[in-house]
Amino acid sequence: MNRAFASSHVVGILPSISKLLLILSLSTVVVPAQVIVAPTTPQVGSSNPVTAEPLVSRPHTKPCVVQLLTNSAFESFTPAPLNYTPPAACPGPWAKVVLTADFTVSAGIQYDRSAWFYLNNVNIFYGTTAEPGSKLSPSWHVERDLTDLSALFKSPQTGAASIGNIVNSSYTGIIYANAALEFYPASWQAQAPVVPDIVDSLSSGNSPATLNTGADQVTQTVTLPRNVEKVYLDVISQSQIGDEFWYFCVPNDVAGELESCGNSAFRETEISIDGKPAGVAPVYPWIFTGGLDPYLWIPITGVQTLNFKPYRVDLTPFAGVLGDGSEHTVAISVFNANGYFLSTANLLVYTDHGSKEVTGGLLSNTLSAEPTPQVSENLATDSTGTTTGTVAVGSDRSFTISGYVNTSHGRVETTVEQKINFLSTQTFDVNPNVGPDNQSTVQTSTVDSETTTRTGFLVEKVAKHISFPLTLNYALTYNANGTYTQVVSSNQQDVHTEAKTLNNFPIYESNSQEQVSSKDTLQYDANFNLTAAGVGKSSASYLSHDSLGECYSRSLTAANQILTSVTDGKGCHQGWF
């Protein structure tokens, strides 16, 4: 139920929320701090935020490092300026470009906060921060592979780093950050990959755009060169305020009796070109470190909580349209947005280096303008005012988009076929006055796609499966002695598989799966004051492997806010493919 949600993004839902938001802190003493660089390997016995995710792989060449931030303090909503100059000693091309960032929050009272870094309106990092405690000053490290943004880094750029924060007599945690770009020169051992020639953005200056309703859009008008060959859009849509817990939302007609947010538990990012449907991006159900129960996320955070991963939409069937020399408007919106989402996207354009002009066009497009989710309500309210039952919402859509370009190496025809399936089933046992207050949700969001590229007699197919399963259970029990017991459990997953074939001959396969499971119990007195720290446990695992023999495996366990084990390599063995 909404009364349990604790996060910086939801304020003042009920009077008891302000207490739950601050349960990690029993003191307002500010401990001065700057960035304390945490080890990149999780440390047993530590309460620093950790994930099982791998770091960005690097070439063996020595990088040139360009510092963007050094001990920058974030204690207001004023962004820190970013000034970038290309590294003279590493002029490019680069085998890899990596962003590294380190964060520390001083001990005290503070919400989780959204963090984003931009250069020339292009997003280079997006995530959220950890919450501190009266004796806990958390530090953590994040990395992002920015090689596809290499075109951006060829010239000097200005931008901004934003971690909107409030520091006063009540909220005392100051957030500090370092950030740098690592440029790895190409060599015969580490060759430079083919990267986009043009990088543009859909943003609100050097920040994401606010989308309060499904009708709101963030747009960018572009006039691209006449030799466009491939186009992609990397999308991030972050839920905020009333939409933060969208996966617990219900249809508007029952939102009041279920004490929940409206517009149902279905959200989806829609992409359009010149007002016509062009693609779809699922919304990942991120849970921030103040969400549901802050103790759930110490030290193991939710999937992607500190470092969001963009979802890539293939717009290549529109290459012939976008490269016709005219102005075109690319836009994104969030279906069912209900106050509000923050959305941003990077447009990545590849050009034909063998020709100054290509011709082409769109062959077919069966994508509808909007999804048509189906809602099922099975609820009953008894004489005590207790509502029990289920609410489900599902959306299934399939589409095919096909286009072509006549390039210097022949006609290239690209067809994108996708099936997108979403299902959320929520179970309720709710009484707003005397209890119980139980809510659970089982949600699946799946995308199955196949992209076929035909160049002469060569036919390349790339099949992808992406899945975001989520199970949440929240139970608040009103005890006979007037006290309260809250139990929250969460299971998040992020699953990706990919298979490539050339003329039906397999050439590459990969698989990755991340999972975070957490459970915590809190005890409150009759006035809803926390009487003890959370008692719980959590675990995280990440396993990735491919047909080239690369494998990564890490498992973490934690209990009562302390990391208890780190196991590396156990999931890797021979014979995956």
Coordinates of C-alpha atoms in Angstrom, one line a residue:
M1 CA 0.0 0.0 0.0
N2 CA 1.1 3.6 -0.6
R3 CA 1.4 4.2 3.2
A4 CA 4.4 2.0 3.2
F5 CA 6.3 3.6 0.4
A6 CA 9.5 5.4 1.6
S7 CA 11.3 7.5 -1.0
S8 CA 12.4 10.9 -2.0
H9 CA 10.0 10.8 -4.9
V10 CA 6.8 10.5 -2.9
V11 CA 6.3 13.0 -0.1
G12 CA 3.3 13.5 2.1
I13 CA 1.0 10.6 1.1
L14 CA 0.0 10.1 4.7
P15 CA 1.3 11.6 8.0
S16 CA 3.1 8.3 8.9
I17 CA 5.1 8.4 5.7
S18 CA 7.4 11.2 6.9
K19 CA 8.6 8.9 9.7
L20 CA 9.1 5.9 7.4
L21 CA 11.0 8.0 5.0
L22 CA 13.6 8.7 7.7
I23 CA 13.7 5.4 9.6
L24 CA 17.4 5.0 8.8
S25 CA 18.4 8.0 10.9
L26 CA 17.9 8.8 14.5
S27 CA 20.2 11.8 14.6
T28 CA 20.5 15.1 12.7
V29 CA 24.2 15.4 13.2
V30 CA 26.0 16.1 9.9
V31 CA 29.3 14.3 9.5
P32 CA 31.5 16.2 7.0
A33 CA 32.6 14.1 4.1
Q34 CA 33.9 14.1 0.6
V35 CA 34.0 11.2 -1.9
I36 CA 35.4 8.1 -0.2
V37 CA 36.2 5.8 -3.1
A38 CA 34.7 2.4 -2.3
P39 CA 36.4 -0.8 -3.5
T40 CA 35.2 -2.0 -6.9
T41 CA 34.8 -5.5 -5.4
P42 CA 32.1 -5.9 -2.8
Q43 CA 33.5 -6.3 0.7
V44 CA 32.1 -8.8 3.2
G45 CA 31.2 -7.0 6.5
S46 CA 30.5 -3.7 4.7
S47 CA 27.2 -1.8 4.5
N48 CA 28.2 0.1 1.4
P49 CA 25.7 -0.3 -1.6
V50 CA 26.7 -3.2 -3.8
T51 CA 25.4 -5.1 -6.8
A52 CA 26.4 -8.3 -8.5
E53 CA 26.7 -6.7 -11.9
P54 CA 30.1 -6.8 -13.7
L55 CA 32.2 -3.7 -14.3
V56 CA 32.7 -2.5 -17.9
S57 CA 35.4 -4.7 -19.6
R58 CA 38.5 -2.8 -20.7
P59 CA 41.2 -3.3 -23.4
H60 CA 44.7 -3.8 -22.2
T61 CA 45.9 -0.4 -23.5
K62 CA 46.6 2.4 -21.1
P63 CA 43.7 5.0 -21.1
C64 CA 43.8 8.8 -21.1
V65 CA 41.6 10.0 -18.2
V66 CA 39.6 13.2 -18.4
Q67 CA 38.2 14.3 -15.0
L68 CA 34.7 15.7 -15.1
L69 CA 33.9 16.1 -11.3
T70 CA 36.1 16.1 -8.2
N71 CA 34.5 16.0 -4.8
S72 CA 31.6 18.0 -6.1
A73 CA 29.0 18.6 -3.3
F74 CA 25.3 18.4 -4.1
E75 CA 23.2 20.1 -1.4
S76 CA 20.7 21.9 -3.6
F77 CA 19.0 21.6 -7.0
T78 CA 21.7 23.6 -8.7
P79 CA 23.5 21.4 -11.2
A80 CA 27.3 21.3 -11.3
P81 CA 28.9 22.4 -14.6
L82 CA 30.7 19.8 -16.7
N83 CA 33.5 21.0 -19.0
Y84 CA 35.0 18.5 -21.4
T85 CA 38.1 18.8 -23.6
P86 CA 39.2 15.8 -25.7
P87 CA 42.4 14.1 -24.5
A88 CA 45.3 15.4 -26.6
A89 CA 47.4 12.2 -25.9
C90 CA 44.5 10.0 -27.0
P91 CA 43.0 11.6 -30.1
G92 CA 41.1 8.6 -31.3
P93 CA 39.8 6.4 -32.6
W94 CA 39.2 4.7 -29.3
A95 CA 38.8 1.0 -28.6
K96 CA 36.5 1.9 -25.7
V97 CA 35.2 4.9 -23.8
V98 CA 34.2 4.4 -20.2
L99 CA 32.5 6.7 -17.7
T100 CA 33.4 6.0 -14.0
A101 CA 31.7 7.7 -11.1
D102 CA 32.1 7.5 -7.3
F103 CA 29.6 8.7 -4.8
T104 CA 29.4 9.3 -1.0
V105 CA 26.5 10.5 1.1
S106 CA 27.4 12.0 4.5
A107 CA 25.9 10.3 7.5
G108 CA 22.6 11.8 8.7
I109 CA 19.1 12.1 7.3
Q110 CA 18.5 12.2 3.5
Y111 CA 16.2 10.8 0.8
D112 CA 17.4 8.8 -2.2
R113 CA 17.9 11.3 -5.0
S114 CA 17.9 11.1 -8.8
A115 CA 21.3 11.6 -10.5
W116 CA 22.0 12.4 -14.2
F117 CA 25.0 13.7 -16.1
Y118 CA 24.8 15.3 -19.6
L119 CA 27.2 16.7 -22.1
N120 CA 25.8 18.9 -24.9
N121 CA 22.3 17.7 -23.9
V122 CA 23.3 14.0 -24.4
N123 CA 22.8 11.8 -21.4
I124 CA 26.0 10.0 -20.2
F125 CA 24.8 8.7 -16.9
Y126 CA 21.4 8.2 -15.1
G127 CA 20.7 6.6 -11.8
T128 CA 19.7 7.2 -8.2
T129 CA 21.5 7.5 -4.9
A130 CA 21.7 5.5 -1.7
E131 CA 20.1 6.7 1.6
P132 CA 22.4 7.3 4.6
G133 CA 21.9 6.6 8.3
S134 CA 22.9 8.3 11.5
K135 CA 26.1 6.2 11.5
L136 CA 26.1 5.1 7.9
S137 CA 27.8 7.2 5.2
P138 CA 27.4 5.0 2.1
S139 CA 29.9 5.1 -0.8
W140 CA 29.6 3.3 -4.1
H141 CA 31.1 3.1 -7.6
V142 CA 29.3 3.0 -11.0
E143 CA 30.5 2.6 -14.6
R144 CA 28.9 3.0 -18.0
D145 CA 30.2 2.0 -21.5
L146 CA 30.0 5.2 -23.6
T147 CA 31.9 3.9 -26.7
D148 CA 28.8 4.4 -28.9
L149 CA 28.9 8.1 -27.9
S150 CA 32.4 8.6 -29.3
A151 CA 31.3 11.2 -31.9
L152 CA 30.3 13.4 -29.0
F153 CA 33.8 13.3 -27.5
K154 CA 35.6 14.4 -30.6
S155 CA 35.2 18.1 -29.7
P156 CA 35.0 20.2 -26.5
Q157 CA 31.6 20.0 -24.8
T158 CA 29.8 21.6 -21.9
G159 CA 27.1 20.1 -19.8
A160 CA 25.8 19.6 -16.3
A161 CA 25.7 17.0 -13.5
S162 CA 22.5 17.1 -11.4
I163 CA 21.7 15.4 -8.1
G164 CA 18.9 17.5 -6.8
N165 CA 19.1 17.5 -3.1
I166 CA 17.8 19.4 0.0
V167 CA 20.1 20.1 2.9
N168 CA 18.7 21.9 6.0
S169 CA 18.1 21.3 9.7
S170 CA 15.9 18.3 8.9
Y171 CA 17.6 16.7 5.9
T172 CA 21.3 16.7 6.5
G173 CA 23.0 14.2 4.1
I174 CA 25.2 15.9 1.5
I175 CA 26.0 13.9 -1.7
Y176 CA 29.5 14.1 -3.1
A177 CA 30.6 12.8 -6.5
N178 CA 33.6 12.2 -8.7
A179 CA 33.3 11.4 -12.4
A180 CA 35.8 10.8 -15.2
L181 CA 36.0 9.6 -18.7
E182 CA 38.5 6.9 -19.7
F183 CA 39.7 6.8 -23.3
Y184 CA 41.4 3.6 -24.5
P185 CA 43.4 4.1 -27.7
A186 CA 42.8 1.6 -30.5
S187 CA 45.6 -0.8 -31.3
W188 CA 46.1 -4.0 -33.3
Q189 CA 45.1 -5.9 -30.1
A190 CA 42.1 -3.7 -29.3
Q191 CA 40.6 -2.3 -32.5
A192 CA 38.1 0.5 -32.6
P193 CA 34.6 -0.7 -33.2
V194 CA 32.3 0.9 -35.7
V195 CA 30.4 3.6 -33.8
P196 CA 27.6 6.0 -34.7
D197 CA 28.7 9.0 -36.7
I198 CA 26.1 11.3 -35.2
V199 CA 24.8 11.5 -31.6
D200 CA 21.8 13.7 -30.9
S201 CA 19.4 13.8 -27.9
L202 CA 15.8 14.0 -26.8
S203 CA 16.0 15.9 -23.5
S204 CA 15.1 19.1 -21.8
G205 CA 18.5 20.8 -22.2
N206 CA 21.0 19.0 -20.0
S207 CA 18.3 17.1 -18.1
P208 CA 15.4 14.6 -18.8
A209 CA 12.0 16.0 -19.7
T210 CA 8.9 15.8 -17.5
L211 CA 6.0 13.8 -18.8
N212 CA 2.9 14.3 -16.6
T213 CA 0.4 12.5 -18.8
G214 CA 0.3 10.1 -21.6
A215 CA -0.2 13.0 -24.0
D216 CA 3.0 14.8 -23.0
Q217 CA 6.1 14.3 -25.2
V218 CA 9.8 15.0 -25.4
T219 CA 10.7 15.8 -28.9
Q220 CA 13.7 16.6 -31.1
T221 CA 13.6 17.9 -34.6
V222 CA 16.6 16.7 -36.7
T223 CA 17.8 17.3 -40.2
L224 CA 20.2 14.4 -40.9
P225 CA 22.7 14.0 -43.8
R226 CA 21.5 12.3 -47.0
N227 CA 23.6 9.1 -46.3
V228 CA 21.9 7.7 -43.2
E229 CA 22.2 3.9 -43.0
K230 CA 21.3 2.8 -39.5
V231 CA 19.5 4.5 -36.6
Y232 CA 18.9 3.6 -32.9
L233 CA 17.3 5.3 -30.0
D234 CA 18.6 4.6 -26.4
V235 CA 15.6 5.3 -24.1
I236 CA 15.3 5.9 -20.3
S237 CA 11.9 6.6 -18.7
Q238 CA 12.1 7.0 -14.9
S239 CA 9.0 6.9 -12.7
Q240 CA 8.6 9.8 -10.2
I241 CA 6.2 11.1 -7.6
G242 CA 2.7 9.6 -8.1
D243 CA 4.1 7.2 -10.8
E244 CA 7.1 6.0 -8.7
F245 CA 5.3 2.9 -7.7
W246 CA 3.3 2.5 -10.9
Y247 CA 3.6 -1.3 -10.6
F248 CA 1.3 -1.0 -7.5
C249 CA -1.2 1.3 -9.3
V250 CA -4.8 0.2 -10.0
P251 CA -7.6 1.4 -12.3
N252 CA -9.0 4.8 -11.4
D253 CA -12.4 3.4 -10.4
V254 CA -10.9 1.4 -7.5
A255 CA -8.0 3.6 -6.6
G256 CA -9.8 5.1 -3.6
E257 CA -10.9 2.0 -1.9
L258 CA -7.5 0.3 -2.5
E259 CA -5.6 3.4 -1.3
S260 CA -3.4 3.3 -4.4
C261 CA -2.3 5.4 -7.4
G262 CA -4.4 5.3 -10.6
N263 CA -4.1 4.6 -14.3
S264 CA -3.6 0.8 -13.6
A265 CA -0.2 -1.0 -13.2
F266 CA 0.7 -0.7 -16.9
R267 CA 3.2 1.8 -18.4
E268 CA 5.1 1.8 -21.7
T269 CA 7.3 4.2 -23.6
E270 CA 6.1 5.0 -27.1
I271 CA 8.4 6.3 -29.9
S272 CA 7.1 8.2 -32.9
I273 CA 8.6 9.8 -36.0
D274 CA 6.7 12.7 -37.5
G275 CA 3.7 11.8 -35.4
K276 CA 3.6 8.2 -36.6
P277 CA 4.4 5.1 -34.4
A278 CA 8.0 4.0 -34.8
G279 CA 8.8 1.8 -31.8
V280 CA 8.1 0.7 -28.2
A281 CA 10.3 0.6 -25.1
P282 CA 9.2 -1.3 -21.9
V283 CA 9.5 0.6 -18.6
Y284 CA 11.8 -1.2 -16.1
P285 CA 10.2 -1.4 -12.6
W286 CA 13.1 0.3 -10.7
I287 CA 12.9 0.4 -6.9
F288 CA 14.9 3.1 -5.3
T289 CA 16.8 2.7 -2.1
G290 CA 14.0 4.4 -0.1
G291 CA 11.3 2.4 -1.7
L292 CA 8.9 0.1 0.3
D293 CA 11.4 -0.4 3.2
P294 CA 14.8 1.2 3.1
Y295 CA 16.3 -1.6 5.0
L296 CA 15.5 -3.9 2.1
W297 CA 18.3 -2.3 0.1
I298 CA 21.2 -2.2 2.5
P299 CA 23.7 -3.2 1.3
I300 CA 22.3 -5.0 -1.8
T301 CA 20.4 -2.5 -3.9
G302 CA 17.6 -3.3 -6.4
V303 CA 18.3 -4.2 -10.0
Q304 CA 19.8 -1.1 -11.8
T305 CA 18.8 1.2 -9.0
L306 CA 22.1 3.0 -8.9
N307 CA 22.8 2.8 -12.7
F308 CA 19.9 2.7 -15.1
K309 CA 20.5 0.8 -18.4
P310 CA 19.0 2.5 -21.5
Y311 CA 16.6 0.4 -23.6
R312 CA 17.7 0.4 -27.3
V313 CA 15.0 0.8 -30.0
D314 CA 16.0 -0.1 -33.5
L315 CA 14.8 2.7 -35.9
T316 CA 16.8 1.5 -38.9
P317 CA 13.7 0.7 -41.0
F318 CA 13.2 4.6 -41.0
A319 CA 16.8 5.3 -42.2
G320 CA 15.6 6.1 -45.7
V321 CA 12.9 8.5 -44.3
L322 CA 15.2 10.2 -41.8
G323 CA 18.0 10.7 -44.4
D324 CA 15.9 12.4 -47.1
G325 CA 17.3 15.8 -46.3
S326 CA 14.1 17.1 -44.7
E327 CA 13.3 18.0 -41.1
H328 CA 11.9 15.2 -39.0
T329 CA 10.6 15.1 -35.4
V330 CA 11.4 12.1 -33.2
A331 CA 9.3 12.0 -30.0
I332 CA 8.8 9.8 -26.9
S333 CA 5.9 9.6 -24.5
V334 CA 4.8 7.3 -21.7
F335 CA 1.5 5.5 -22.0
N336 CA -0.6 5.9 -18.8
A337 CA 1.8 8.5 -17.3
N338 CA 0.1 9.8 -14.2
G339 CA 2.3 12.5 -12.7
Y340 CA 5.0 11.9 -13.6
F341 CA 7.8 10.3 -15.6
L342 CA 11.2 11.8 -16.5
S343 CA 12.3 10.7 -19.9
T344 CA 15.4 11.1 -22.0
A345 CA 16.9 9.4 -25.1
N346 CA 20.0 9.4 -27.2
L347 CA 19.7 9.2 -31.0
L348 CA 22.5 7.2 -32.6
V349 CA 23.0 7.6 -36.4
Y350 CA 25.3 5.6 -38.6
T351 CA 26.1 7.0 -42.1
D352 CA 27.3 5.3 -45.3
H353 CA 31.0 6.3 -45.6
G354 CA 31.1 5.2 -49.2
S355 CA 28.4 7.5 -50.4
K356 CA 27.3 11.1 -49.7
E357 CA 23.7 10.3 -50.6
V358 CA 21.5 7.2 -50.3
T359 CA 17.9 6.7 -51.2
G360 CA 15.3 4.6 -49.4
G361 CA 12.0 4.5 -47.7
L362 CA 9.6 2.7 -45.5
L363 CA 8.1 -0.5 -46.8
S364 CA 5.6 -1.4 -44.1
N365 CA 4.6 -0.5 -40.5
T366 CA 1.9 -2.3 -38.6
L367 CA 2.6 -0.7 -35.2
S368 CA -0.5 0.8 -33.7
A369 CA -0.4 4.3 -32.1
E370 CA -1.2 3.0 -28.6
P371 CA -1.5 -0.3 -26.8
T372 CA -4.9 -1.5 -25.7
P373 CA -4.4 -3.0 -22.2
Q374 CA -7.2 -5.2 -20.8
V375 CA -8.2 -4.8 -17.2
S376 CA -9.9 -7.4 -15.0
E377 CA -11.3 -6.5 -11.5
N378 CA -12.5 -9.2 -9.0
L379 CA -13.0 -7.4 -5.7
A380 CA -15.4 -7.5 -2.8
T381 CA -15.9 -5.3 0.2
D382 CA -17.4 -6.7 3.4
S383 CA -19.3 -4.9 6.2
T384 CA -16.1 -4.0 8.0
G385 CA -14.8 -2.1 5.0
T386 CA -12.2 -4.7 4.1
T387 CA -11.7 -5.1 0.4
T388 CA -10.3 -8.4 -0.9
G389 CA -9.7 -9.8 -4.3
T390 CA -7.5 -9.3 -7.4
V391 CA -6.9 -6.7 -10.1
A392 CA -5.1 -7.7 -13.3
V393 CA -4.0 -5.7 -16.4
G394 CA -2.4 -7.2 -19.5
S395 CA -1.2 -5.9 -22.8
D396 CA -0.2 -7.9 -25.8
R397 CA 0.9 -6.4 -29.1
S398 CA 2.8 -7.5 -32.2
F399 CA 4.1 -5.5 -35.1
T400 CA 6.4 -5.5 -38.1
I401 CA 8.3 -2.5 -39.4
S402 CA 10.3 -2.8 -42.6
G403 CA 12.4 -0.3 -44.6
Y404 CA 15.3 -0.1 -47.1
V405 CA 18.2 2.1 -48.1
N406 CA 20.2 1.9 -51.4
T407 CA 23.8 2.2 -50.2
S408 CA 27.3 2.2 -51.7
H409 CA 27.4 -1.6 -50.9
G410 CA 23.9 -2.4 -52.3
R411 CA 20.3 -2.3 -51.2
V412 CA 19.9 -3.0 -47.5
E413 CA 16.5 -4.0 -46.3
T414 CA 15.8 -4.1 -42.5
T415 CA 12.7 -5.7 -40.9
V416 CA 12.0 -5.4 -37.2
E417 CA 9.4 -7.9 -35.8
Q418 CA 8.4 -7.6 -32.1
K419 CA 6.0 -9.2 -29.7
I420 CA 5.5 -7.3 -26.4
N421 CA 3.7 -8.9 -23.6
F422 CA 2.8 -7.4 -20.2
L423 CA 0.8 -8.9 -17.3
S424 CA 0.3 -7.7 -13.8
T425 CA -1.8 -9.5 -11.2
Q426 CA -2.3 -7.8 -7.9
T427 CA -3.9 -9.3 -4.8
F428 CA -5.5 -7.2 -2.0
D429 CA -6.7 -7.6 1.6
V430 CA -7.1 -4.0 2.7
N431 CA -9.0 -2.1 5.4
P432 CA -8.1 1.6 5.6
N433 CA -9.2 1.9 9.2
V434 CA -8.5 -1.3 11.3
G435 CA -6.3 -3.5 9.0
P436 CA -5.2 -5.7 7.5
D437 CA -3.1 -3.9 4.9
N438 CA -1.8 -6.5 2.5
Q439 CA -0.9 -6.1 -1.2
S440 CA 1.1 -8.2 -3.6
T441 CA 1.9 -8.1 -7.2
V442 CA 3.3 -10.5 -9.8
Q443 CA 4.3 -8.8 -13.0
T444 CA 6.0 -9.9 -16.2
S445 CA 7.2 -7.6 -19.0
T446 CA 8.6 -9.4 -22.0
V447 CA 9.9 -8.4 -25.5
D448 CA 10.7 -10.9 -28.2
S449 CA 12.2 -9.4 -31.3
E450 CA 13.8 -10.5 -34.5
T451 CA 15.7 -8.1 -36.8
T452 CA 16.4 -9.3 -40.3
T453 CA 18.9 -7.4 -42.5
R454 CA 19.1 -8.4 -46.2
T455 CA 22.1 -7.2 -48.2
G456 CA 22.2 -9.0 -51.6
F457 CA 22.3 -12.7 -50.9
L458 CA 23.4 -12.2 -47.2
V459 CA 20.7 -12.4 -44.6
E460 CA 21.6 -11.6 -41.0
K461 CA 19.0 -12.3 -38.3
V462 CA 19.3 -11.1 -34.7
A463 CA 16.8 -12.6 -32.2
K464 CA 16.5 -11.1 -28.7
H465 CA 14.5 -12.0 -25.7
I466 CA 14.2 -9.5 -22.8
S467 CA 12.2 -10.1 -19.6
F468 CA 11.6 -8.0 -16.5
P469 CA 9.8 -10.3 -13.9
L470 CA 8.9 -8.7 -10.6
T471 CA 7.2 -10.1 -7.5
L472 CA 6.4 -7.8 -4.5
N473 CA 4.6 -8.6 -1.3
Y474 CA 3.7 -6.0 1.3
A475 CA 1.9 -6.8 4.6
L476 CA 1.2 -4.5 7.5
T477 CA -0.3 -6.2 10.5
Y478 CA -2.1 -4.3 13.3
N479 CA -1.3 -6.2 16.4
A480 CA -3.6 -6.7 19.4
N481 CA -1.4 -4.6 21.7
G482 CA -1.7 -1.6 19.3
T483 CA 1.7 -2.1 17.6
Y484 CA 2.4 -2.8 14.0
T485 CA 4.5 -5.3 12.1
Q486 CA 5.5 -4.7 8.5
V487 CA 6.9 -7.4 6.3
V488 CA 8.1 -6.7 2.7
S489 CA 9.6 -9.1 0.2
S490 CA 10.8 -8.4 -3.3
N491 CA 12.1 -10.4 -6.2
Q492 CA 13.4 -8.6 -9.3
Q493 CA 15.0 -10.0 -12.5
D494 CA 16.5 -8.7 -15.7
V495 CA 16.9 -11.4 -18.4
H496 CA 18.5 -10.9 -21.8
T497 CA 19.3 -13.4 -24.5
E498 CA 20.6 -12.8 -28.1
A499 CA 21.3 -15.1 -31.0
K500 CA 22.7 -14.0 -34.4
T501 CA 22.7 -16.0 -37.6
L502 CA 24.1 -15.4 -41.1
N503 CA 22.2 -17.2 -43.9
N504 CA 20.8 -19.4 -41.1
F505 CA 24.3 -20.3 -39.8
P506 CA 24.7 -19.5 -36.1
I507 CA 27.5 -16.9 -35.5
Y508 CA 26.9 -15.7 -32.0
E509 CA 24.8 -16.3 -28.8
S510 CA 24.7 -14.6 -25.4
N511 CA 22.7 -14.8 -22.3
S512 CA 22.6 -12.7 -19.1
Q513 CA 20.4 -12.9 -16.0
E514 CA 20.4 -10.7 -12.9
Q515 CA 18.2 -11.3 -9.9
V516 CA 17.8 -9.6 -6.5
S517 CA 15.7 -11.1 -3.7
S518 CA 15.1 -9.2 -0.5
K519 CA 12.9 -9.6 2.6
D520 CA 12.7 -7.4 5.7
T521 CA 10.6 -7.1 8.9
L522 CA 10.0 -3.8 10.8
Q523 CA 8.3 -3.3 14.1
Y524 CA 6.5 0.0 15.0
D525 CA 4.9 1.2 18.2
A526 CA 1.3 2.5 18.4
N527 CA 2.3 5.9 17.0
F528 CA 4.0 4.2 14.0
N529 CA 7.5 5.0 15.3
L530 CA 10.1 2.5 14.4
T531 CA 11.2 0.6 17.4
A532 CA 14.1 -1.4 15.9
A533 CA 16.2 -1.7 12.8
G534 CA 15.0 -4.0 10.1
V535 CA 15.6 -7.7 10.4
G536 CA 16.0 -9.3 7.1
K537 CA 18.1 -10.9 4.4
S538 CA 18.8 -10.4 0.7
S539 CA 20.7 -11.9 -2.1
A540 CA 21.8 -11.0 -5.6
S541 CA 23.2 -12.9 -8.6
Y542 CA 24.5 -12.1 -12.0
L543 CA 25.4 -14.6 -14.7
S544 CA 26.4 -13.9 -18.3
H545 CA 28.0 -16.1 -20.9
D546 CA 28.4 -16.2 -24.7
S547 CA 29.4 -18.5 -27.5
L548 CA 32.9 -16.9 -27.6
G549 CA 33.7 -18.5 -24.3
E550 CA 33.3 -15.3 -22.1
C551 CA 31.6 -15.9 -18.8
Y552 CA 31.0 -13.9 -15.6
S553 CA 29.3 -15.0 -12.4
R554 CA 28.9 -13.3 -9.1
S555 CA 26.6 -14.1 -6.1
L556 CA 26.1 -11.9 -3.0
T557 CA 24.3 -12.5 0.3
A558 CA 23.5 -10.1 3.1
A559 CA 21.7 -10.1 6.4
N560 CA 20.6 -7.3 8.7
Q561 CA 22.3 -4.6 6.5
I562 CA 25.7 -6.3 6.3
L563 CA 27.2 -8.1 3.3
T564 CA 27.9 -11.7 4.4
S565 CA 29.3 -13.4 1.3
V566 CA 30.7 -12.8 -2.2
T567 CA 31.1 -15.8 -4.6
D568 CA 32.7 -15.3 -8.0
G569 CA 32.8 -17.7 -10.9
K570 CA 30.6 -20.5 -9.5
G571 CA 28.0 -20.2 -12.3
C572 CA 30.6 -20.5 -15.1
H573 CA 31.3 -23.9 -16.6
Q574 CA 32.0 -25.4 -20.0
G575 CA 29.4 -26.3 -22.5
W576 CA 27.0 -23.4 -22.4
F577 CA 26.5 -23.6 -26.2

